[in-house]
Amino acid sequence: MRLSSMGLLLSFTLFAAGIWQLASGLVIYTKAELAQIWIEDAWELSLQSGKLGHKPWFWADTWPVAKLDFGASPDAGKIFYVLAGSAGNSLAFGPGHLAASVLPGERGSLMIAAHRDTHFRGLDQLELGQPIRVQSVSGQWARYRYRDHQIWDSRQGPPLLDLEVDQLLLVTCYPFDELVAGGPLRWIGRAVKE
């Protein structure tokens, strides 16, 4: 009798733990989906006002600064909202704008970073000449064509890039199929402005 009670208790405990894990996963997924809706709404407010800084939720410490389109038209490819900053608080919700680069719509090098296993998953599949567009807060689209990439070791200091050139630099961790995140290598894709 005692063994049966222990088995029942163990079964109930494992069942409850499974439900807890499932619910936790659903909460994370729901928060991620809601965040994208709120970020899109904040971007639309930015376009209407012509000013950056509209936070997607009142406690957010980031805001959208651009819209990134990997297709030839607004509804052709993957579309992401680029957030201010490239720290974890931004990259958790979308690609991040590196503050050392120009803002979208300005002349010079625009750098955008994202995680290789979320928003920039498949970045290694870019084809030479593929169009990439970036919308600035003015509503104008800048057009770029993917040209090449380089692998950079972050332990060697900053990459040698000409930041005066009108280009888009996409940055993510490398290698793409690495199981452990956070290594020193970065993939930097370069697209030139048309």
mmCIF file of N, CA, C and O in Angstrom, residues 8 25 59 62 82 107 113 124-125 160 167 177 179:
data_model
loop_
_atom_site.group_PDB
_atom_site.id
_atom_site.type_symbol
_atom_site.label_atom_id
_atom_site.label_comp_id
_atom_site.label_asym_id
_atom_site.label_seq_id
_atom_site.Cartn_x
_atom_site.Cartn_y
_atom_site.Cartn_z
ATOM 1 N N LEU A 8 1.929 7.064 -6.732
ATOM 2 C CA LEU A 8 0.898 8.054 -7.065
ATOM 3 C C LEU A 8 1.420 9.468 -6.839
ATOM 4 O O LEU A 8 1.226 10.354 -7.669
ATOM 5 N N GLY A 25 6.502 27.785 -20.997
ATOM 6 C CA GLY A 25 6.817 27.936 -22.416
ATOM 7 C C GLY A 25 5.764 28.752 -23.145
ATOM 8 O O GLY A 25 6.090 29.588 -23.990
ATOM 9 N N TRP A 59 7.521 50.391 -19.810
ATOM 10 C CA TRP A 59 8.738 50.091 -19.064
ATOM 11 C C TRP A 59 9.901 49.664 -19.967
ATOM 12 O O TRP A 59 10.978 49.343 -19.491
ATOM 13 N N THR A 62 14.100 50.232 -24.736
ATOM 14 C CA THR A 62 14.473 50.301 -26.144
ATOM 15 C C THR A 62 13.245 50.714 -26.949
ATOM 16 O O THR A 62 12.139 50.754 -26.410
ATOM 17 N N VAL A 82 14.022 46.956 -36.182
ATOM 18 C CA VAL A 82 15.338 47.114 -35.569
ATOM 19 C C VAL A 82 15.173 48.002 -34.350
ATOM 20 O O VAL A 82 14.592 49.086 -34.436
ATOM 21 N N ARG A 107 23.970 59.132 -43.889
ATOM 22 C CA ARG A 107 25.072 58.654 -44.721
ATOM 23 C C ARG A 107 26.125 57.975 -43.853
ATOM 24 O O ARG A 107 26.405 58.421 -42.757
ATOM 25 N N ALA A 113 22.780 44.179 -35.544
ATOM 26 C CA ALA A 113 23.164 42.876 -35.001
ATOM 27 C C ALA A 113 21.928 42.130 -34.515
ATOM 28 O O ALA A 113 20.932 42.742 -34.121
ATOM 29 N N ASP A 124 23.207 33.177 -43.205
ATOM 30 C CA ASP A 124 24.266 32.579 -44.027
ATOM 31 C C ASP A 124 23.742 32.115 -45.385
ATOM 32 O O ASP A 124 24.517 31.752 -46.255
ATOM 33 N N GLN A 125 22.439 32.159 -45.588
ATOM 34 C CA GLN A 125 21.841 31.761 -46.861
ATOM 35 C C GLN A 125 21.614 32.943 -47.809
ATOM 36 O O GLN A 125 21.049 32.772 -48.889
ATOM 37 N N LEU A 160 38.088 45.982 -38.943
ATOM 38 C CA LEU A 160 38.583 47.049 -39.810
ATOM 39 C C LEU A 160 37.557 47.287 -40.917
ATOM 40 O O LEU A 160 37.567 46.635 -41.950
ATOM 41 N N GLN A 167 26.838 51.805 -46.484
ATOM 42 C CA GLN A 167 26.665 50.359 -46.526
ATOM 43 C C GLN A 167 25.870 49.897 -45.316
ATOM 44 O O GLN A 167 25.725 50.624 -44.336
ATOM 45 N N ASP A 177 26.003 27.058 -36.857
ATOM 46 C CA ASP A 177 25.505 25.805 -36.291
ATOM 47 C C ASP A 177 26.137 25.441 -34.950
ATOM 48 O O ASP A 177 25.981 24.334 -34.467
ATOM 49 N N LEU A 179 26.647 24.855 -31.154
ATOM 50 C CA LEU A 179 25.677 24.511 -30.119
ATOM 51 C C LEU A 179 25.739 25.446 -28.923
ATOM 52 O O LEU A 179 24.732 25.710 -28.278
#
